[in-house]
PDB file of C-alpha atoms and ligand atoms in Angstrom:
ATOM      1  CA  MET A  25     -34.404 -25.575 -18.747  1.00 93.00           C
ATOM      2  CA  ARG A  26     -30.789 -25.080 -18.015  1.00 96.00           C
ATOM      3  CA  ILE A  27     -27.836 -25.461 -20.089  1.00 97.00           C
ATOM      4  CA  THR A  28     -24.036 -26.064 -18.776  1.00 97.00           C
ATOM      5  CA  ALA A  29     -20.947 -26.006 -20.931  1.00 97.00           C
ATOM      6  CA  ASP A  30     -17.833 -27.408 -19.505  1.00 98.00           C
ATOM      7  CA  ARG A  31     -14.889 -25.465 -20.856  1.00 97.00           C
ATOM      8  CA  GLU A  32     -12.408 -28.311 -19.579  1.00 96.00           C
ATOM      9  CA  VAL A  33     -13.788 -30.673 -21.929  1.00 97.00           C
ATOM     10  CA  CYS A  34     -14.787 -28.578 -24.886  1.00 98.00           C
ATOM     11  CA  CYS A  35     -12.324 -28.832 -27.792  1.00 98.00           C
ATOM     12  CA  SER A  36     -13.289 -25.486 -29.603  1.00 97.00           C
ATOM     13  CA  ALA A  37     -14.778 -27.138 -32.446  1.00 95.00           C
ATOM     14  CA  GLY A  38     -17.394 -24.319 -32.484  1.00 96.00           C
ATOM     15  CA  GLN A  39     -20.568 -26.262 -33.808  1.00 97.00           C
ATOM     16  CA  CYS A  40     -22.459 -24.684 -30.799  1.00 98.00           C
ATOM     17  CA  ALA A  41     -21.654 -21.065 -31.649  1.00 98.00           C
ATOM     18  CA  LEU A  42     -22.421 -22.105 -35.212  1.00 98.00           C
ATOM     19  CA  ILE A  43     -25.665 -23.420 -34.632  1.00 98.00           C
ATOM     20  CA  ALA A  44     -26.913 -21.065 -31.778  1.00 98.00           C
ATOM     21  CA  PRO A  45     -24.971 -17.863 -31.913  1.00 98.00           C
ATOM     22  CA  ASP A  46     -27.412 -16.260 -29.568  1.00 97.00           C
ATOM     23  CA  LEU A  47     -26.739 -18.739 -26.846  1.00 98.00           C
ATOM     24  CA  PHE A  48     -23.052 -19.670 -27.446  1.00 98.00           C
ATOM     25  CA  ASP A  49     -19.884 -17.767 -28.189  1.00 98.00           C
ATOM     26  CA  GLN A  50     -16.156 -18.792 -28.231  1.00 98.00           C
ATOM     27  CA  SER A  51     -13.334 -17.434 -26.205  1.00 97.00           C
ATOM     28  CA  ASP A  52     -11.079 -15.305 -28.128  1.00 97.00           C
ATOM     29  CA  GLU A  53      -8.095 -16.841 -26.238  1.00 96.00           C
ATOM     30  CA  ASP A  54      -8.356 -20.447 -26.973  1.00 96.00           C
ATOM     31  CA  GLY A  55     -11.808 -21.054 -28.798  1.00 97.00           C
ATOM     32  CA  SER A  56     -13.481 -22.689 -25.779  1.00 98.00           C
ATOM     33  CA  VAL A  57     -17.254 -22.369 -25.440  1.00 98.00           C
ATOM     34  CA  VAL A  58     -18.692 -19.284 -23.701  1.00 98.00           C
ATOM     35  CA  LEU A  59     -22.148 -19.770 -22.727  1.00 98.00           C
ATOM     36  CA  LEU A  60     -24.354 -16.579 -23.158  1.00 98.00           C
ATOM     37  CA  ASP A  61     -27.495 -17.617 -21.663  1.00 97.00           C
ATOM     38  CA  ALA A  62     -27.861 -20.722 -19.298  1.00 97.00           C
ATOM     39  CA  ARG A  63     -31.431 -20.364 -19.105  1.00 97.00           C
ATOM     40  CA  PRO A  64     -32.946 -19.776 -22.510  1.00 97.00           C
ATOM     41  CA  ASP A  65     -36.632 -19.924 -23.432  1.00 94.00           C
ATOM     42  CA  ALA A  66     -38.382 -23.088 -24.114  1.00 93.00           C
ATOM     43  CA  GLU A  67     -38.494 -22.226 -27.885  1.00 95.00           C
ATOM     44  CA  TRP A  68     -35.049 -23.052 -28.034  1.00 96.00           C
ATOM     45  CA  LEU A  69     -35.222 -26.565 -27.132  1.00 95.00           C
ATOM     46  CA  ASP A  70     -35.083 -28.118 -30.551  1.00 96.00           C
ATOM     47  CA  VAL A  71     -32.031 -26.190 -31.375  1.00 97.00           C
ATOM     48  CA  LEU A  72     -30.363 -26.915 -28.196  1.00 97.00           C
ATOM     49  CA  ARG A  73     -30.909 -30.785 -28.685  1.00 97.00           C
ATOM     50  CA  GLU A  74     -29.174 -30.409 -32.236  1.00 97.00           C
ATOM     51  CA  VAL A  75     -26.273 -28.550 -30.468  1.00 98.00           C
ATOM     52  CA  VAL A  76     -25.920 -31.456 -27.777  1.00 97.00           C
ATOM     53  CA  SER A  77     -25.955 -33.902 -30.435  1.00 97.00           C
ATOM     54  CA  ARG A  78     -23.512 -32.196 -32.516  1.00 97.00           C
ATOM     55  CA  CYS A  79     -20.911 -31.139 -29.680  1.00 98.00           C
ATOM     56  CA  PRO A  80     -18.044 -33.751 -30.232  1.00 97.00           C
ATOM     57  CA  THR A  81     -17.093 -33.731 -26.717  1.00 98.00           C
ATOM     58  CA  GLY A  82     -20.285 -33.904 -24.837  1.00 97.00           C
ATOM     59  CA  ALA A  83     -19.332 -30.538 -22.984  1.00 98.00           C
ATOM     60  CA  ILE A  84     -22.904 -29.111 -23.320  1.00 97.00           C
ATOM     61  CA  ARG A  85     -25.527 -30.674 -21.073  1.00 96.00           C
ATOM     62  CA  LEU A  86     -29.143 -29.712 -21.440  1.00 96.00           C
ATOM     63  CA  GLU A  87     -31.503 -30.054 -18.367  1.00 94.00           C
ATOM     64  CA  GLU A  88     -35.179 -30.058 -19.443  1.00 87.00           C
ATOM     65  CA  ASP A  89     -37.782 -28.761 -17.145  1.00 83.00           C
ATOM     66  CA  PRO A  90     -39.933 -31.541 -15.738  1.00 79.00           C
ATOM     67  CA  GLY A  91     -42.802 -32.046 -17.787  1.00 69.00           C
ATOM     68  CA  ALA A  92     -41.530 -30.036 -20.677  1.00 57.00           C
TER      69      ALA A  92
HETATM   70  S1  SF4 B   4     -19.542 -27.627 -29.914  1.00 57.26           S
HETATM   71 FE1  SF4 B   4     -18.725 -28.690 -27.922  1.00 57.26          FE
HETATM   72  S2  SF4 B   4     -16.676 -28.834 -28.192  1.00 57.26           S
HETATM   73 FE2  SF4 B   4     -17.397 -27.387 -29.890  1.00 57.26          FE
HETATM   74  S3  SF4 B   4     -16.960 -25.329 -29.072  1.00 57.26           S
HETATM   75 FE3  SF4 B   4     -19.032 -25.937 -28.634  1.00 57.26          FE
HETATM   76  S4  SF4 B   4     -18.948 -26.953 -26.472  1.00 57.26           S
HETATM   77 FE4  SF4 B   4     -16.857 -26.909 -27.417  1.00 57.26          FE
END
């Protein structure tokens, strides 16, 4: 699977970094999302679905592998 994080629409709420600190961080400058791993293992899928649902701006997109 693949994750993208759009820093242009991110409002620096920090839900992503709170829920999955291994995958997301926040910029020291403005708190916007910093993606640490764009292609995490499948075991992260449930956590990522939660991140996507909790992000208030829809900045995070998750592309699941076909058949996953
Ligand atoms: S949860 Fe969404 S809005 Fe909040 S920091 Fe992460 S990407 Fe940005």
